[in-house]
mmCIF file of C-alpha atoms in Angstrom:
data_model
loop_
_atom_site.group_PDB
_atom_site.id
_atom_site.type_symbol
_atom_site.label_atom_id
_atom_site.label_comp_id
_atom_site.label_asym_id
_atom_site.label_seq_id
_atom_site.Cartn_x
_atom_site.Cartn_y
_atom_site.Cartn_z
ATOM 1 C CA GLY A 147 0.261 -10.716 14.343
ATOM 2 C CA ASN A 148 0.137 -10.786 10.453
ATOM 3 C CA SER A 149 3.326 -10.274 8.551
ATOM 4 C CA VAL A 150 4.788 -10.543 5.124
ATOM 5 C CA THR A 151 8.382 -11.367 4.283
ATOM 6 C CA GLN A 152 9.770 -10.824 0.764
ATOM 7 C CA MET A 153 13.258 -11.284 -0.696
ATOM 8 C CA GLU A 154 15.489 -8.338 -0.477
ATOM 9 C CA GLY A 155 16.557 -6.540 -3.435
ATOM 10 C CA PRO A 156 17.685 -4.882 -5.527
ATOM 11 C CA VAL A 157 17.271 -7.488 -8.269
ATOM 12 C CA THR A 158 18.943 -6.839 -11.520
ATOM 13 C CA LEU A 159 18.144 -8.768 -14.530
ATOM 14 C CA SER A 160 18.734 -8.699 -18.281
ATOM 15 C CA GLU A 161 15.828 -8.262 -20.600
ATOM 16 C CA GLU A 162 13.989 -11.459 -21.336
ATOM 17 C CA ALA A 163 15.296 -13.135 -18.208
ATOM 18 C CA PHE A 164 13.018 -15.170 -15.841
ATOM 19 C CA LEU A 165 11.892 -13.371 -12.742
ATOM 20 C CA THR A 166 10.982 -14.754 -9.339
ATOM 21 C CA ILE A 167 10.427 -12.572 -6.212
ATOM 22 C CA ASN A 168 9.814 -14.740 -3.152
ATOM 23 C CA CYS A 169 7.164 -13.729 -0.633
ATOM 24 C CA THR A 170 6.022 -15.705 2.425
ATOM 25 C CA TYR A 171 3.444 -14.745 5.002
ATOM 26 C CA THR A 172 2.210 -15.307 8.528
ATOM 27 C CA ALA A 173 -1.470 -14.921 9.131
ATOM 28 C CA THR A 174 -4.298 -16.237 11.180
ATOM 29 C CA GLY A 175 -7.185 -17.596 9.194
ATOM 30 C CA TYR A 176 -7.332 -17.307 5.479
ATOM 31 C CA PRO A 177 -5.999 -14.081 4.154
ATOM 32 C CA SER A 178 -6.171 -12.564 0.686
ATOM 33 C CA LEU A 179 -2.824 -12.044 -0.989
ATOM 34 C CA PHE A 180 -1.677 -9.295 -3.292
ATOM 35 C CA TRP A 181 1.165 -7.984 -5.334
ATOM 36 C CA TYR A 182 1.388 -4.285 -5.877
ATOM 37 C CA VAL A 183 3.813 -2.494 -8.055
ATOM 38 C CA GLN A 184 5.355 1.010 -7.828
ATOM 39 C CA TYR A 185 6.732 2.413 -11.028
ATOM 40 C CA PRO A 186 9.227 5.418 -10.654
ATOM 41 C CA GLY A 187 7.481 8.492 -9.742
ATOM 42 C CA GLU A 188 3.968 6.905 -9.576
ATOM 43 C CA GLY A 189 1.719 5.515 -6.889
ATOM 44 C CA LEU A 190 1.105 1.952 -5.918
ATOM 45 C CA GLN A 191 -0.851 -0.156 -8.448
ATOM 46 C CA LEU A 192 -2.563 -3.519 -7.812
ATOM 47 C CA LEU A 193 -0.780 -6.013 -9.995
ATOM 48 C CA LEU A 194 -2.522 -9.203 -9.124
ATOM 49 C CA LYS A 195 -4.431 -10.923 -6.316
ATOM 50 C CA ALA A 196 -5.554 -14.396 -5.001
ATOM 51 C CA THR A 197 -8.156 -14.919 -2.369
ATOM 52 C CA LYS A 198 -7.947 -18.605 -1.522
ATOM 53 C CA ALA A 199 -5.546 -21.469 -1.475
ATOM 54 C CA ASP A 200 -4.337 -22.670 -4.966
ATOM 55 C CA ASP A 201 -5.773 -19.571 -6.736
ATOM 56 C CA LYS A 202 -3.461 -18.235 -9.319
ATOM 57 C CA GLY A 203 -3.412 -14.434 -9.967
ATOM 58 C CA SER A 204 -2.109 -13.152 -13.275
ATOM 59 C CA ASN A 205 -1.719 -9.891 -15.039
ATOM 60 C CA LYS A 206 0.633 -8.400 -17.631
ATOM 61 C CA GLY A 207 2.516 -11.631 -17.921
ATOM 62 C CA PHE A 208 3.030 -11.877 -14.100
ATOM 63 C CA GLU A 209 1.753 -14.761 -12.069
ATOM 64 C CA ALA A 210 1.570 -15.803 -8.386
ATOM 65 C CA THR A 211 -0.014 -18.835 -6.854
ATOM 66 C CA TYR A 212 -1.474 -18.881 -3.258
ATOM 67 C CA ARG A 213 0.325 -21.739 -1.561
ATOM 68 C CA LYS A 214 -1.221 -22.417 1.824
ATOM 69 C CA GLU A 215 1.000 -25.381 2.655
ATOM 70 C CA THR A 216 4.102 -23.246 2.301
ATOM 71 C CA THR A 217 2.429 -19.867 3.156
ATOM 72 C CA SER A 218 3.792 -18.350 -0.024
ATOM 73 C CA PHE A 219 2.785 -16.191 -2.919
ATOM 74 C CA HIS A 220 5.911 -16.001 -5.101
ATOM 75 C CA LEU A 221 5.794 -13.627 -8.114
ATOM 76 C CA GLU A 222 7.088 -14.911 -11.499
ATOM 77 C CA LYS A 223 7.412 -13.692 -14.994
ATOM 78 C CA GLY A 224 8.768 -15.682 -17.793
ATOM 79 C CA SER A 225 10.442 -12.776 -19.724
ATOM 80 C CA VAL A 226 11.012 -9.474 -18.136
ATOM 81 C CA GLN A 227 11.201 -6.096 -20.120
ATOM 82 C CA VAL A 228 12.917 -2.918 -19.177
ATOM 83 C CA SER A 229 9.475 -1.353 -18.556
ATOM 84 C CA ASP A 230 9.008 -3.878 -15.642
ATOM 85 C CA SER A 231 11.616 -1.959 -13.626
ATOM 86 C CA ALA A 232 9.885 -0.996 -10.499
ATOM 87 C CA VAL A 233 9.471 -1.769 -6.771
ATOM 88 C CA TYR A 234 7.188 -4.807 -6.159
ATOM 89 C CA PHE A 235 5.299 -5.165 -2.780
ATOM 90 C CA CYS A 236 3.771 -8.383 -1.469
ATOM 91 C CA ALA A 237 0.747 -7.822 0.754
ATOM 92 C CA LEU A 238 -2.063 -9.513 2.677
ATOM 93 C CA SER A 239 -5.374 -8.648 4.183
ATOM 94 C CA GLU A 240 -7.412 -10.666 6.579
ATOM 95 C CA ARG A 241 -10.493 -10.629 4.358
ATOM 96 C CA SER A 242 -10.876 -10.003 0.674
ATOM 97 C CA GLY A 243 -9.440 -6.558 0.062
ATOM 98 C CA ASN A 244 -11.324 -4.399 2.303
ATOM 99 C CA THR A 245 -9.335 -4.561 5.569
ATOM 100 C CA PRO A 246 -6.068 -2.880 6.162
ATOM 101 C CA LEU A 247 -3.186 -4.261 4.114
ATOM 102 C CA VAL A 248 -0.001 -5.601 5.676
ATOM 103 C CA PHE A 249 2.912 -5.071 3.211
ATOM 104 C CA GLY A 250 6.363 -6.515 2.849
ATOM 105 C CA LYS A 251 9.361 -4.228 2.501
ATOM 106 C CA GLY A 252 9.323 -4.263 -1.154
ATOM 107 C CA THR A 253 11.810 -5.556 -3.763
ATOM 108 C CA ARG A 254 13.407 -3.244 -6.369
ATOM 109 C CA LEU A 255 13.768 -4.753 -9.771
ATOM 110 C CA SER A 256 15.946 -3.304 -12.449
ATOM 111 C CA VAL A 257 15.883 -4.749 -15.933
ATOM 112 C CA ILE A 258 18.785 -3.719 -18.292
ATOM 113 C CA ALA A 259 18.629 -4.006 -22.000
ATOM 114 C CA ASP B 230 -13.317 8.035 -12.822
ATOM 115 C CA THR B 231 -10.227 10.090 -12.037
ATOM 116 C CA GLY B 232 -8.755 7.816 -9.271
ATOM 117 C CA VAL B 233 -7.683 8.671 -5.772
ATOM 118 C CA SER B 234 -6.203 12.223 -5.497
ATOM 119 C CA GLN B 235 -4.011 13.641 -2.788
ATOM 120 C CA ASP B 236 -2.999 17.151 -1.968
ATOM 121 C CA PRO B 237 -0.422 18.448 -1.610
ATOM 122 C CA ARG B 238 1.994 16.099 -3.403
ATOM 123 C CA HIS B 239 4.865 17.571 -1.528
ATOM 124 C CA LYS B 240 5.129 19.415 1.745
ATOM 125 C CA ILE B 241 8.112 20.816 3.470
ATOM 126 C CA THR B 242 7.701 22.054 7.094
ATOM 127 C CA LYS B 243 9.739 23.009 10.051
ATOM 128 C CA ARG B 244 9.769 20.837 13.100
ATOM 129 C CA GLY B 245 6.955 21.829 15.433
ATOM 130 C CA GLN B 246 4.632 23.112 12.851
ATOM 131 C CA ASN B 247 1.245 21.524 12.044
ATOM 132 C CA VAL B 248 0.446 20.042 8.628
ATOM 133 C CA THR B 249 -2.691 18.830 7.064
ATOM 134 C CA PHE B 250 -3.179 16.602 4.030
ATOM 135 C CA ARG B 251 -6.222 15.854 1.957
ATOM 136 C CA CYS B 252 -7.372 12.697 0.147
ATOM 137 C CA ASP B 253 -10.178 12.518 -2.279
ATOM 138 C CA PRO B 254 -11.197 8.867 -2.884
ATOM 139 C CA ILE B 255 -12.755 7.369 -5.913
ATOM 140 C CA SER B 256 -16.359 8.560 -6.028
ATOM 141 C CA GLU B 257 -18.810 6.077 -4.246
ATOM 142 C CA HIS B 258 -15.967 4.233 -2.517
ATOM 143 C CA ASN B 259 -17.175 4.004 1.039
ATOM 144 C CA ARG B 260 -13.798 2.880 2.645
ATOM 145 C CA LEU B 261 -10.754 5.067 2.899
ATOM 146 C CA TYR B 262 -7.428 4.168 4.304
ATOM 147 C CA TRP B 263 -4.259 6.025 5.315
ATOM 148 C CA TYR B 264 -0.800 4.503 5.230
ATOM 149 C CA ARG B 265 2.694 5.740 5.842
ATOM 150 C CA GLN B 266 5.691 4.752 3.842
ATOM 151 C CA THR B 267 9.271 5.522 4.777
ATOM 152 C CA LEU B 268 12.329 5.060 2.576
ATOM 153 C CA GLY B 269 12.990 1.518 1.724
ATOM 154 C CA GLN B 270 9.961 0.201 3.651
ATOM 155 C CA GLY B 271 6.556 -1.016 2.613
ATOM 156 C CA PRO B 272 3.532 1.029 3.474
ATOM 157 C CA GLU B 273 2.271 0.729 7.058
ATOM 158 C CA PHE B 274 -1.350 1.099 8.054
ATOM 159 C CA LEU B 275 -2.450 4.123 10.101
ATOM 160 C CA THR B 276 -6.161 4.241 10.144
ATOM 161 C CA TYR B 277 -9.310 3.704 8.072
ATOM 162 C CA PHE B 278 -12.947 4.802 7.732
ATOM 163 C CA GLN B 279 -16.136 3.373 6.524
ATOM 164 C CA ASN B 280 -18.260 6.295 5.400
ATOM 165 C CA GLU B 281 -17.746 8.847 8.228
ATOM 166 C CA ALA B 282 -16.826 6.380 10.882
ATOM 167 C CA GLN B 283 -13.185 5.733 11.849
ATOM 168 C CA LEU B 284 -13.152 2.004 12.222
ATOM 169 C CA GLU B 285 -9.525 1.306 13.290
ATOM 170 C CA LYS B 286 -6.411 3.069 14.315
ATOM 171 C CA SER B 287 -2.924 1.735 14.286
ATOM 172 C CA ARG B 288 -0.543 2.006 17.352
ATOM 173 C CA LEU B 289 1.563 4.029 14.930
ATOM 174 C CA LEU B 290 -1.090 6.751 14.985
ATOM 175 C CA SER B 291 0.169 8.839 18.010
ATOM 176 C CA ASP B 292 -2.059 11.429 19.670
ATOM 177 C CA ARG B 293 -0.314 14.032 17.466
ATOM 178 C CA PHE B 294 -2.042 12.529 14.458
ATOM 179 C CA SER B 295 -5.779 12.961 13.719
ATOM 180 C CA ALA B 296 -7.883 11.909 10.743
ATOM 181 C CA GLU B 297 -11.353 12.884 9.759
ATOM 182 C CA ARG B 298 -13.748 12.030 7.128
ATOM 183 C CA PRO B 299 -16.605 14.500 7.844
ATOM 184 C CA LYS B 300 -19.110 13.782 5.155
ATOM 185 C CA GLY B 301 -18.012 10.270 4.114
ATOM 186 C CA SER B 302 -16.244 11.796 1.102
ATOM 187 C CA PHE B 303 -12.771 13.365 1.328
ATOM 188 C CA SER B 304 -10.549 12.810 4.345
ATOM 189 C CA THR B 305 -7.917 14.897 6.086
ATOM 190 C CA LEU B 306 -4.946 13.813 8.062
ATOM 191 C CA GLU B 307 -3.423 16.355 10.456
ATOM 192 C CA ILE B 308 -0.056 15.990 12.164
ATOM 193 C CA GLN B 309 0.466 18.406 14.969
ATOM 194 C CA ARG B 310 3.962 19.465 16.363
ATOM 195 C CA THR B 311 5.711 17.655 13.474
ATOM 196 C CA GLU B 312 9.019 15.879 14.267
ATOM 197 C CA GLN B 313 11.693 14.776 11.924
ATOM 198 C CA GLY B 314 10.587 11.203 12.389
ATOM 199 C CA ASP B 315 7.320 12.044 10.639
ATOM 200 C CA SER B 316 9.118 12.563 7.360
ATOM 201 C CA ALA B 317 7.555 9.977 5.006
ATOM 202 C CA MET B 318 5.239 9.422 2.139
ATOM 203 C CA TYR B 319 1.601 9.371 3.309
ATOM 204 C CA LEU B 320 -0.603 7.293 1.130
ATOM 205 C CA CYS B 321 -4.408 7.203 0.753
ATOM 206 C CA ALA B 322 -6.315 4.350 -0.615
ATOM 207 C CA SER B 323 -10.038 3.788 -1.149
ATOM 208 C CA SER B 324 -12.233 0.764 -1.821
ATOM 209 C CA PHE B 325 -15.860 -0.162 -2.161
ATOM 210 C CA ASP B 326 -17.180 -2.767 0.355
ATOM 211 C CA LEU B 327 -15.462 -5.975 -0.556
ATOM 212 C CA GLY B 328 -13.511 -4.491 -3.412
ATOM 213 C CA TRP B 329 -9.760 -3.897 -3.792
ATOM 214 C CA GLN B 330 -7.894 -0.884 -2.508
ATOM 215 C CA TYR B 331 -6.743 1.700 -4.980
ATOM 216 C CA PHE B 332 -4.041 4.060 -4.010
ATOM 217 C CA GLY B 333 -3.422 7.716 -4.688
ATOM 218 C CA PRO B 334 -0.048 9.139 -5.567
ATOM 219 C CA GLY B 335 0.880 10.138 -2.071
ATOM 220 C CA THR B 336 2.006 13.191 -0.195
ATOM 221 C CA ARG B 337 5.671 13.421 0.646
ATOM 222 C CA LEU B 338 6.333 15.186 3.914
ATOM 223 C CA THR B 339 9.820 16.458 4.809
ATOM 224 C CA VAL B 340 10.307 17.904 8.319
ATOM 225 C CA THR B 341 13.392 20.053 8.637
#
């Protein structure tokens, strides 16, 4: 079956550090890939998405590139801020975004000033 | 557009009691999803609807769980004879056709 594996946290970084959160997936066919973010006390929010190989999703300074050859969708940000502290979830769906999502376990990021 | 809403936000119940949660999707979204999230884990799919029709149910959805979306708008998720293992955050999401899923704030269930 489909599955998502992401790096375990927690990840603690100083402000302005470079962030990478690794995500790899197993899926049949050509899934769509997502990063969701959950800020403290809030619901899941879609951060970015990519629907086909070599697509790059980007939002709020975060980027992730759909790499079919390595089945990966790593999240990166060049300079993190304290406000980026949250739990980040990698997810896939079999077709676009309208089929059930399969999530990774989440990676907690703490950014300290 | 007020987003996906869920009610209640928190529910504490005793083992063996029945509970019901409600989800109101974004208006005009025809797909509605239920997920469950336990501490330290990502959300896990439970079931989803397209309009009134329940299209898929996960094996996680035991026969104590039932979900409805009677008029293709709001949905309810009922858990009968709750067990301590049912303690979790229950998340609802909605989407329109090929669009992305938008999540509500969740209902946190604690079974004592």
